[in-house]
Amino acid sequence: MTIRILGIETSCDETAISVVEDGVHILSNVIASQFEIHAQYGGIYPEMASRAHIKAIVPVAKQALCQAHLGWQDLTAIAVTYGPGLPGSLLTGLNFAKGAALSCDLPLIPVNHLEGHLYAHWLQTGVAGAADGRLEFPLLALIVSGGHTELILMREHGNYEYLGGTLDDAAGEAFDKVARMLELGYPGGPAIEESAQQGNPRAFNLPRAWLPGTYDFSFSGLKTAVLRTLKRQLGPRSPRQTADMAASFQASVVEVLAEKTIQAAQEYETSAILLSGGVSANMALRRAARARTSVPVYALPPVLCTDNGAMIAAAGTWRYQAGVRADWELDIEPGLSWA
Amino acid sequence: MLISDAQTFEFISRSPKQTRRLGARLGALVQGGDVIALEGELGAGKTLFAQGLGRGWGASTRLISPSYVLVRRHERPQDAQKIYHIDLYRLNTLGEIIDLGLEELFEAVQSICVVEWANRAPDIFPTDHLWVEFHWLDEYRRSLIFRATGERHTVLLRKYHKDLIGK
């Protein structure tokens, strides 16, 4: 029997709802981005985020069903992110999911947002470099975004081991902060990547925090080094210097991320590496990882790197098949991590 | 010359490790209702100090940078107290800062508020608080200036001072 799951994702600044069939076929993937709302803050602004979710969620859900040519009665279940994320944002999605599940008499499936980022790799994309579900365990996943930088060992469905993560700033956060220092705008990831294309990655000698013997990361020292270097420069910064700094900073982040990910993949002898999260859209990161290993490195189309409902529906499908159901007491868990 | 009186003292940290330890020593003393304001430029050691504070207090989760989400909540196993680790770095106007709901957090008896970039909104703090300024001296050394206002935090600062200096 065909399983059609509506996936609802509102953990941060995207109101995203999607219908996925059998955990792999994306029937619709609607995302109302709050980019313009948050650009003026140089990052997410929680109060504005939850207000925007409330406004967007009903139209986004309608559009997701409409694009899939389905009605509520055609769905098998509703999957929803219950953590980690911003409390106000999570609540909007969860309450909407509960209401819809209750009124349509559908099972409610709780999904961990981070797990969703892994299951995005089971979706059919038809894009070069994507796994499209052709995966064998064990797998090594790097989740890199504005809020997360984590290395996860996935031994089988639903079985995760946290190998390490950032001790201070998330990689995406470092991109945002350095973009702000260089006056390149928000979000920092794409802005730095674009500027870096014109720059020399060896122009500035920036530190790399290797933290040997661990799979942890630290980007705070790098951020400070960029600031110190910029302060030492006299006079106005030329576009060339900005591009050189963007390139040098990006090289430092990418090198550490790629190198440690490959080390972990080797140590745990994984069959492939999965890159997930907004920062995984960075082409320099993909190139650096692929250049260092013969193990396949899978990456996603940009729309599935950042937060989306399809990945929640995909993870929800697996959980649905495993018999996971939420009761009406399900609450948000803003600090949820790996079980 | 180092500043030192009943409500103010300065301490020179010689390494990131020491900054974290200084935080941990304060963390062992803080209680629900305490408000710790941190001021200093990027890379001055605010997050490091806050991380130490969380560890000294016994947080079950590591305090990582809250810049992206603005507020991170941490708990500890032994009681219902919470640390709210707050970052005002990205906020521009007082209205945005007030919208975060900090006033409620400041008043909650179970919550300890640790606020980075406190100087973005000095006026929102309750009169009773501990203010910590971080100054960059060189690559490793930082000057930390602690200023207590109000009775509660003056007592806290005195205990902390005694704990660090032994008098």
Coordinates of C-alpha atoms in Angstrom, one line a residue:
Chain A
M1 CA 0.0 0.0 0.0
T2 CA 1.2 3.5 -0.8
I3 CA 2.2 5.6 2.1
R4 CA 1.7 9.3 1.7
I5 CA 3.0 11.4 4.5
L6 CA 2.6 15.1 5.0
G7 CA 5.8 16.5 6.6
I8 CA 5.6 19.7 8.6
E9 CA 8.8 21.6 9.5
T10 CA 8.8 24.9 11.4
S11 CA 11.8 24.6 13.7
C12 CA 13.4 27.8 12.7
D13 CA 12.7 30.3 10.0
E14 CA 11.1 28.3 7.2
T15 CA 7.4 27.3 7.2
A16 CA 7.8 24.1 5.1
I17 CA 5.3 21.5 4.3
S18 CA 5.6 18.6 1.8
V19 CA 3.9 15.4 0.7
V20 CA 6.2 12.5 0.2
E21 CA 5.1 9.1 -1.2
D22 CA 6.7 5.9 0.2
G23 CA 9.4 8.0 1.8
V24 CA 11.2 8.7 -1.5
H25 CA 8.9 10.5 -4.0
I26 CA 8.4 14.2 -3.4
L27 CA 4.9 15.0 -4.6
S28 CA 5.2 18.6 -3.3
N29 CA 7.7 20.6 -1.3
V30 CA 6.4 24.1 -0.4
I31 CA 8.6 26.5 1.6
A32 CA 7.6 29.9 2.8
S33 CA 10.9 31.5 3.6
Q34 CA 11.2 34.3 6.1
F35 CA 14.4 35.4 4.6
E36 CA 13.3 39.0 4.0
I37 CA 12.0 39.3 7.6
H38 CA 15.3 38.1 9.1
A39 CA 17.8 39.7 6.7
Q40 CA 17.5 43.0 8.6
Y41 CA 18.5 41.2 11.8
G42 CA 21.5 39.4 10.3
G43 CA 20.0 36.1 11.5
I44 CA 16.9 34.5 12.9
Y45 CA 14.7 36.6 15.1
P46 CA 12.6 34.3 17.2
E47 CA 9.5 36.4 17.9
M48 CA 9.2 37.4 14.3
A49 CA 9.7 33.8 13.2
S50 CA 6.8 32.4 15.2
R51 CA 4.5 35.2 14.1
A52 CA 5.4 34.5 10.4
H53 CA 4.8 30.8 10.9
I54 CA 1.3 31.4 12.2
K55 CA 0.5 33.5 9.1
A56 CA 2.0 31.1 6.6
I57 CA 1.2 27.6 7.9
V58 CA -2.4 27.2 6.6
P59 CA -1.7 28.6 3.1
V60 CA 1.5 26.5 2.9
A61 CA -0.3 23.3 3.9
K62 CA -3.1 24.0 1.3
Q63 CA -0.5 24.6 -1.4
A64 CA 1.4 21.4 -0.5
L65 CA -1.8 19.3 -0.9
C66 CA -2.9 21.2 -4.0
Q67 CA 0.5 20.7 -5.7
A68 CA 0.4 17.0 -4.8
H69 CA -3.2 16.8 -6.2
L70 CA -4.3 15.3 -2.9
G71 CA -6.8 16.0 -0.2
W72 CA -6.4 15.4 3.5
Q73 CA -8.3 12.1 3.2
D74 CA -5.6 10.8 0.8
L75 CA -2.9 11.0 3.5
T76 CA -1.6 8.1 5.5
A77 CA -0.1 10.2 8.4
I78 CA 1.2 13.6 9.4
A79 CA 4.8 13.9 10.5
V80 CA 6.0 16.9 12.4
T81 CA 9.3 18.3 13.8
Y82 CA 9.0 18.5 17.6
G83 CA 12.7 19.6 18.2
P84 CA 15.3 20.8 18.3
G85 CA 14.5 24.4 17.4
L86 CA 13.1 27.7 18.5
P87 CA 10.2 27.1 21.0
G88 CA 7.7 29.5 19.4
S89 CA 8.4 28.2 15.9
L90 CA 8.2 24.5 16.9
L91 CA 4.9 25.1 18.8
T92 CA 3.2 26.6 15.7
G93 CA 4.0 23.5 13.6
L94 CA 3.2 21.0 16.3
N95 CA -0.1 22.6 17.2
F96 CA -1.1 22.8 13.5
A97 CA -0.1 19.1 13.0
K98 CA -2.1 18.0 16.1
G99 CA -5.2 19.9 14.9
A100 CA -4.9 18.4 11.4
A101 CA -4.3 14.9 12.6
L102 CA -7.1 15.0 15.1
S103 CA -9.7 16.5 12.7
C104 CA -8.7 14.2 9.8
D105 CA -8.3 11.1 12.1
L106 CA -4.7 10.6 11.0
P107 CA -1.7 9.2 13.0
L108 CA 0.7 11.8 14.2
I109 CA 4.5 11.0 13.8
P110 CA 7.0 12.9 15.9
V111 CA 10.3 13.6 14.0
N112 CA 13.6 14.9 15.2
H113 CA 14.7 17.8 13.0
L114 CA 18.3 16.5 12.8
E115 CA 17.0 13.0 11.8
G116 CA 15.1 14.7 9.0
H117 CA 18.4 16.2 7.6
L118 CA 19.7 12.6 7.3
Y119 CA 16.6 11.2 5.7
A120 CA 16.7 13.9 3.0
H121 CA 19.3 11.6 1.4
W122 CA 16.6 8.9 0.8
L123 CA 14.5 11.3 -1.4
Q124 CA 14.6 10.9 -5.2
T125 CA 16.1 14.0 -6.7
G126 CA 17.6 12.9 -9.9
V127 CA 20.5 15.3 -9.3
A128 CA 24.1 14.4 -9.9
G129 CA 26.0 13.8 -6.7
A130 CA 22.8 12.9 -4.7
A131 CA 22.4 9.5 -3.1
D132 CA 18.7 9.2 -4.0
G133 CA 18.3 6.4 -1.4
R134 CA 21.1 4.2 -2.9
L135 CA 22.6 3.8 0.5
E136 CA 24.1 1.0 2.7
F137 CA 24.8 1.2 6.4
P138 CA 26.9 2.3 8.2
L139 CA 26.8 5.9 7.0
L140 CA 28.6 9.0 8.2
A141 CA 26.7 12.2 8.2
L142 CA 27.9 15.8 8.6
I143 CA 25.1 18.2 9.5
V144 CA 26.2 21.8 9.0
S145 CA 23.9 24.8 9.3
G146 CA 23.4 28.0 11.2
G147 CA 22.4 26.2 14.3
H148 CA 24.2 22.8 14.0
T149 CA 27.6 21.3 13.2
E150 CA 27.5 17.6 14.0
L151 CA 29.1 14.4 12.9
I152 CA 26.7 11.4 13.2
L153 CA 27.3 7.8 12.7
M154 CA 24.2 6.1 11.4
R155 CA 24.5 2.3 11.8
E156 CA 21.0 1.5 10.6
H157 CA 17.5 3.1 10.4
G158 CA 16.9 5.0 13.6
N159 CA 20.3 4.1 15.1
Y160 CA 22.5 7.2 15.6
E161 CA 25.7 7.8 17.4
Y162 CA 26.8 11.4 18.0
L163 CA 30.6 11.5 17.3
G164 CA 31.2 15.2 17.8
G165 CA 30.0 18.7 17.2
T166 CA 30.9 22.3 17.7
L167 CA 32.2 23.4 21.0
D168 CA 31.3 27.1 20.4
D169 CA 29.9 28.5 17.1
A170 CA 28.1 26.5 14.5
A171 CA 29.8 26.6 11.1
G172 CA 26.9 28.6 9.6
E173 CA 27.0 31.0 12.4
A174 CA 30.7 31.6 11.8
F175 CA 29.8 32.3 8.1
D176 CA 27.2 34.8 9.3
K177 CA 29.5 36.6 11.7
V178 CA 32.4 36.9 9.3
A179 CA 30.0 38.0 6.5
R180 CA 28.8 40.7 8.9
M181 CA 32.4 41.8 9.6
L182 CA 33.1 41.9 5.8
E183 CA 29.8 43.8 5.2
L184 CA 28.7 41.1 2.8
G185 CA 25.2 40.7 4.1
Y186 CA 22.9 37.9 5.3
P187 CA 22.8 34.9 5.0
G188 CA 26.5 34.7 5.3
G189 CA 27.1 31.3 3.6
P190 CA 26.1 32.2 0.0
A191 CA 27.6 35.8 0.4
I192 CA 31.0 34.5 1.5
E193 CA 31.0 31.7 -1.1
E194 CA 30.3 34.2 -3.9
S195 CA 32.9 36.7 -2.7
A196 CA 35.5 33.9 -2.2
Q197 CA 35.3 33.0 -5.8
Q198 CA 37.3 36.2 -6.6
G199 CA 39.7 35.8 -3.7
N200 CA 42.9 33.9 -2.9
P201 CA 42.4 31.3 -0.1
R202 CA 46.0 31.6 0.8
A203 CA 46.1 35.4 1.1
F204 CA 45.6 35.3 4.9
N205 CA 47.1 32.7 7.2
L206 CA 44.1 31.9 9.4
P207 CA 44.1 29.2 12.1
R208 CA 42.5 25.8 11.9
A209 CA 41.2 24.2 15.1
W210 CA 41.9 20.5 14.6
L211 CA 41.1 19.4 18.2
P212 CA 43.0 16.2 17.6
G213 CA 41.6 13.0 19.1
T214 CA 38.0 14.2 18.9
Y215 CA 35.4 14.8 16.3
D216 CA 34.6 18.2 17.8
F217 CA 34.8 21.5 16.1
S218 CA 35.6 25.0 17.1
F219 CA 35.1 28.1 15.0
S220 CA 35.3 30.8 17.6
G221 CA 39.1 31.2 17.4
L222 CA 38.9 31.5 13.6
K223 CA 36.2 34.2 13.9
T224 CA 38.4 36.1 16.3
A225 CA 41.5 35.8 14.1
V226 CA 39.5 37.2 11.1
L227 CA 38.4 40.2 13.3
R228 CA 42.0 40.8 14.5
T229 CA 43.4 40.6 11.0
L230 CA 40.8 43.1 9.7
K231 CA 41.5 45.5 12.6
R232 CA 45.2 45.5 11.8
Q233 CA 44.6 46.6 8.2
L234 CA 44.9 50.3 7.9
G235 CA 42.6 52.3 5.7
P236 CA 39.6 51.2 3.8
R237 CA 39.4 47.6 2.7
S238 CA 39.6 47.0 -1.1
P239 CA 37.1 44.6 -2.8
R240 CA 40.2 42.4 -3.4
Q241 CA 41.0 42.2 0.3
T242 CA 37.4 41.4 1.1
A243 CA 37.4 38.6 -1.4
D244 CA 40.8 37.3 -0.2
M245 CA 39.5 37.3 3.4
A246 CA 36.3 35.5 2.4
A247 CA 38.3 32.9 0.5
S248 CA 40.8 32.4 3.3
F249 CA 38.0 32.1 5.9
Q250 CA 36.0 29.7 3.8
A251 CA 39.1 27.6 3.1
S252 CA 39.8 27.3 6.9
V253 CA 36.2 26.2 7.7
V254 CA 35.9 23.8 4.8
E255 CA 39.3 22.2 5.3
V256 CA 38.6 21.3 9.0
L257 CA 35.0 20.1 8.2
A258 CA 36.1 18.0 5.3
E259 CA 39.2 16.5 7.0
K260 CA 37.5 15.5 10.2
T261 CA 34.5 14.1 8.3
I262 CA 36.8 11.9 6.2
Q263 CA 38.7 10.8 9.3
A264 CA 35.5 9.7 10.9
A265 CA 34.3 7.9 7.8
Q266 CA 37.6 6.0 7.7
E267 CA 37.6 5.1 11.4
Y268 CA 34.1 3.8 11.3
E269 CA 34.5 2.3 7.8
T270 CA 31.3 3.8 6.5
S271 CA 30.1 3.1 3.0
A272 CA 29.3 6.7 2.2
I273 CA 29.3 10.2 3.5
L274 CA 26.2 12.3 3.7
L275 CA 26.4 16.1 3.7
S276 CA 23.3 17.9 5.1
G277 CA 22.2 21.3 6.3
G278 CA 22.4 24.7 4.7
V279 CA 26.2 25.0 4.8
S280 CA 26.4 21.7 2.8
A281 CA 25.2 23.7 -0.2
N282 CA 28.7 25.2 -0.2
M283 CA 30.5 23.9 -3.3
A284 CA 33.9 24.4 -1.8
L285 CA 33.0 22.1 1.0
R286 CA 31.7 19.4 -1.4
R287 CA 34.8 19.7 -3.5
A288 CA 37.1 19.5 -0.5
A289 CA 35.4 16.4 0.9
R290 CA 35.3 14.6 -2.5
A291 CA 39.0 15.4 -3.1
R292 CA 40.0 13.7 0.1
T293 CA 38.4 10.3 -0.2
S294 CA 37.3 7.6 -2.6
V295 CA 34.2 6.9 -0.4
P296 CA 31.1 8.4 -2.1
V297 CA 30.2 11.9 -0.8
Y298 CA 26.6 12.6 -1.3
A299 CA 25.1 16.1 -1.3
L300 CA 21.6 17.4 -1.9
P301 CA 20.1 20.1 -4.2
P302 CA 20.1 23.4 -2.3
V303 CA 16.3 23.3 -1.5
L304 CA 16.9 20.0 0.4
C305 CA 20.0 21.2 2.2
T306 CA 18.2 23.9 4.0
D307 CA 15.1 23.2 6.2
N308 CA 12.2 21.6 4.3
G309 CA 9.1 19.5 4.9
A310 CA 10.2 16.7 2.5
M311 CA 13.0 15.5 4.8
I312 CA 10.5 15.4 7.7
A313 CA 8.1 13.4 5.7
A314 CA 10.9 11.0 4.6
A315 CA 12.0 10.5 8.2
G316 CA 8.4 10.3 9.3
T317 CA 7.8 7.5 6.7
W318 CA 10.5 5.4 8.2
R319 CA 9.2 6.1 11.7
Y320 CA 5.6 5.3 10.6
Q321 CA 6.7 1.9 9.3
A322 CA 8.6 1.3 12.5
G323 CA 5.3 1.8 14.4
V324 CA 6.1 5.1 16.0
R325 CA 3.0 7.2 16.9
A326 CA 2.7 10.3 19.0
D327 CA -0.2 10.8 21.4
W328 CA -1.9 14.1 21.9
E329 CA 0.4 14.9 24.9
L330 CA 3.4 15.3 22.5
D331 CA 5.2 18.4 23.4
I332 CA 8.0 20.4 21.8
E333 CA 11.6 19.7 22.8
P334 CA 13.6 22.7 21.9
G335 CA 16.8 21.1 23.1
L336 CA 16.2 17.7 21.6
S337 CA 19.4 15.8 20.6
W338 CA 20.2 12.3 19.5
A339 CA 18.5 9.6 21.6
Chain B
M1 CA 46.8 49.2 38.7
L2 CA 44.1 46.7 39.3
I3 CA 40.7 48.0 40.6
S4 CA 39.4 46.4 43.7
D5 CA 36.7 47.5 46.2
A6 CA 33.6 46.1 47.7
Q7 CA 31.6 46.2 44.4
T8 CA 34.3 46.0 41.8
F9 CA 37.4 44.0 41.0
E10 CA 39.6 43.2 38.1
F11 CA 41.2 39.9 37.3
I12 CA 43.7 39.2 34.5
S13 CA 43.2 35.9 32.7
R14 CA 46.3 34.5 31.1
S15 CA 44.7 31.9 28.9
P16 CA 41.4 30.8 27.4
K17 CA 41.5 27.9 29.9
Q18 CA 41.8 30.3 32.8
T19 CA 38.9 32.4 31.5
R20 CA 36.8 29.2 31.4
R21 CA 37.9 28.3 34.9
L22 CA 37.0 31.8 36.1
G23 CA 33.5 31.2 34.7
A24 CA 33.3 27.8 36.4
R25 CA 34.2 29.3 39.8
L26 CA 31.3 31.8 39.4
G27 CA 29.0 29.0 38.1
A28 CA 29.5 27.1 41.4
L29 CA 28.1 30.2 43.3
V30 CA 25.2 31.4 41.1
Q31 CA 21.6 30.8 42.1
G32 CA 18.2 31.2 40.5
G33 CA 17.4 34.9 40.1
D34 CA 21.0 35.9 39.4
V35 CA 21.7 38.1 36.4
I36 CA 25.1 38.1 34.8
A37 CA 25.8 40.6 32.1
L38 CA 28.8 40.1 29.8
E39 CA 30.4 42.9 27.8
G40 CA 33.3 42.8 25.4
E41 CA 34.1 42.6 21.7
L42 CA 34.1 39.5 19.5
G43 CA 36.8 37.1 20.7
A44 CA 37.2 38.7 24.1
G45 CA 36.1 35.5 25.9
K46 CA 32.5 36.0 26.8
T47 CA 31.2 32.7 25.4
L48 CA 34.2 30.9 27.0
F49 CA 33.4 32.4 30.4
A50 CA 29.7 31.5 30.0
Q51 CA 30.7 27.9 29.1
G52 CA 32.7 27.7 32.2
L53 CA 29.9 29.2 34.2
G54 CA 27.5 26.5 32.9
R55 CA 30.0 23.8 33.7
G56 CA 30.6 25.1 37.2
W57 CA 26.8 25.3 37.8
G58 CA 26.4 21.7 36.6
A59 CA 24.5 22.1 33.3
S60 CA 23.7 18.8 31.6
T61 CA 24.4 20.4 28.2
R62 CA 27.3 22.4 27.0
L63 CA 26.7 26.1 26.5
I64 CA 27.5 26.7 22.9
S65 CA 27.1 30.1 21.2
P66 CA 23.5 31.4 21.3
S67 CA 24.1 34.0 18.6
Y68 CA 22.1 32.2 16.0
V69 CA 19.0 31.4 18.1
L70 CA 19.5 34.3 20.6
V71 CA 18.4 32.3 23.6
R72 CA 19.5 28.8 24.7
R73 CA 18.1 27.2 27.8
H74 CA 20.1 24.8 29.9
E75 CA 19.1 22.6 32.9
R76 CA 20.8 20.5 35.5
P77 CA 19.7 17.2 37.0
Q78 CA 19.5 18.1 40.7
D79 CA 16.8 20.8 40.6
A80 CA 14.4 22.9 38.5
Q81 CA 16.8 25.8 38.1
K82 CA 17.7 26.9 34.5
I83 CA 20.4 28.9 32.9
Y84 CA 19.2 31.1 30.0
H85 CA 22.2 31.9 27.8
I86 CA 21.3 35.0 25.9
D87 CA 23.0 36.8 23.1
L88 CA 22.1 40.4 22.1
Y89 CA 24.8 40.6 19.4
R90 CA 22.5 40.7 16.3
L91 CA 19.8 42.9 17.8
N92 CA 19.7 46.5 16.8
T93 CA 16.8 48.2 18.6
L94 CA 15.6 48.2 22.1
G95 CA 12.2 47.0 20.8
E96 CA 13.7 43.8 19.4
I97 CA 15.5 43.1 22.7
I98 CA 12.4 43.7 24.7
D99 CA 10.5 41.3 22.4
L100 CA 12.8 38.5 23.5
G101 CA 11.0 38.5 26.9
L102 CA 14.1 39.1 29.0
E103 CA 12.2 41.0 31.7
E104 CA 10.2 37.9 32.5
L105 CA 13.4 35.8 32.6
F106 CA 15.1 38.3 34.8
E107 CA 12.3 38.1 37.3
A108 CA 11.9 34.3 37.4
V109 CA 13.3 33.0 40.7
Q110 CA 14.4 29.7 39.1
S111 CA 16.3 31.2 36.2
I112 CA 19.9 32.4 36.0
C113 CA 20.4 34.8 33.1
V114 CA 23.8 35.0 31.4
V115 CA 23.6 37.8 28.8
E116 CA 26.3 38.3 26.1
W117 CA 26.6 41.7 24.5
A118 CA 24.8 43.2 27.4
N119 CA 26.0 46.7 26.5
R120 CA 23.6 46.6 23.5
A121 CA 20.8 47.2 26.1
P122 CA 22.2 48.3 29.4
D123 CA 18.9 49.8 30.5
I124 CA 16.9 46.6 30.5
F125 CA 18.8 45.0 33.3
P126 CA 17.4 45.0 36.8
T127 CA 19.3 47.2 39.2
D128 CA 20.6 44.2 41.1
H129 CA 23.1 42.4 38.7
L130 CA 26.7 41.5 38.1
W131 CA 28.3 43.1 35.1
V132 CA 31.5 41.6 33.6
E133 CA 33.6 43.6 31.2
F134 CA 36.2 41.7 29.0
H135 CA 39.1 43.6 27.6
W136 CA 41.6 42.3 25.1
L137 CA 45.2 42.7 26.3
D138 CA 47.1 40.5 23.9
E139 CA 46.6 37.2 22.0
Y140 CA 46.1 35.3 25.2
R141 CA 45.5 37.7 28.1
R142 CA 42.2 39.3 28.9
S143 CA 41.3 41.7 31.7
L144 CA 38.0 40.9 33.4
I145 CA 36.3 43.6 35.4
F146 CA 33.5 42.5 37.7
R147 CA 31.0 45.1 38.9
A148 CA 28.2 44.3 41.2
T149 CA 25.2 46.5 41.8
G150 CA 22.5 45.8 44.3
E151 CA 22.7 43.8 47.5
R152 CA 22.2 40.3 46.1
H153 CA 25.0 40.5 43.5
T154 CA 27.3 42.4 45.9
V155 CA 27.1 39.4 48.2
L156 CA 27.7 37.1 45.2
L157 CA 30.7 39.1 44.1
R158 CA 32.2 39.1 47.6
K159 CA 31.9 35.4 47.8
Y160 CA 33.4 35.0 44.3
H161 CA 36.3 37.3 45.2
K162 CA 37.0 35.4 48.3
D163 CA 36.9 32.2 46.4
L164 CA 39.4 33.5 43.8
I165 CA 41.8 35.5 46.0
G166 CA 41.2 33.8 49.3
K167 CA 40.3 37.0 51.2

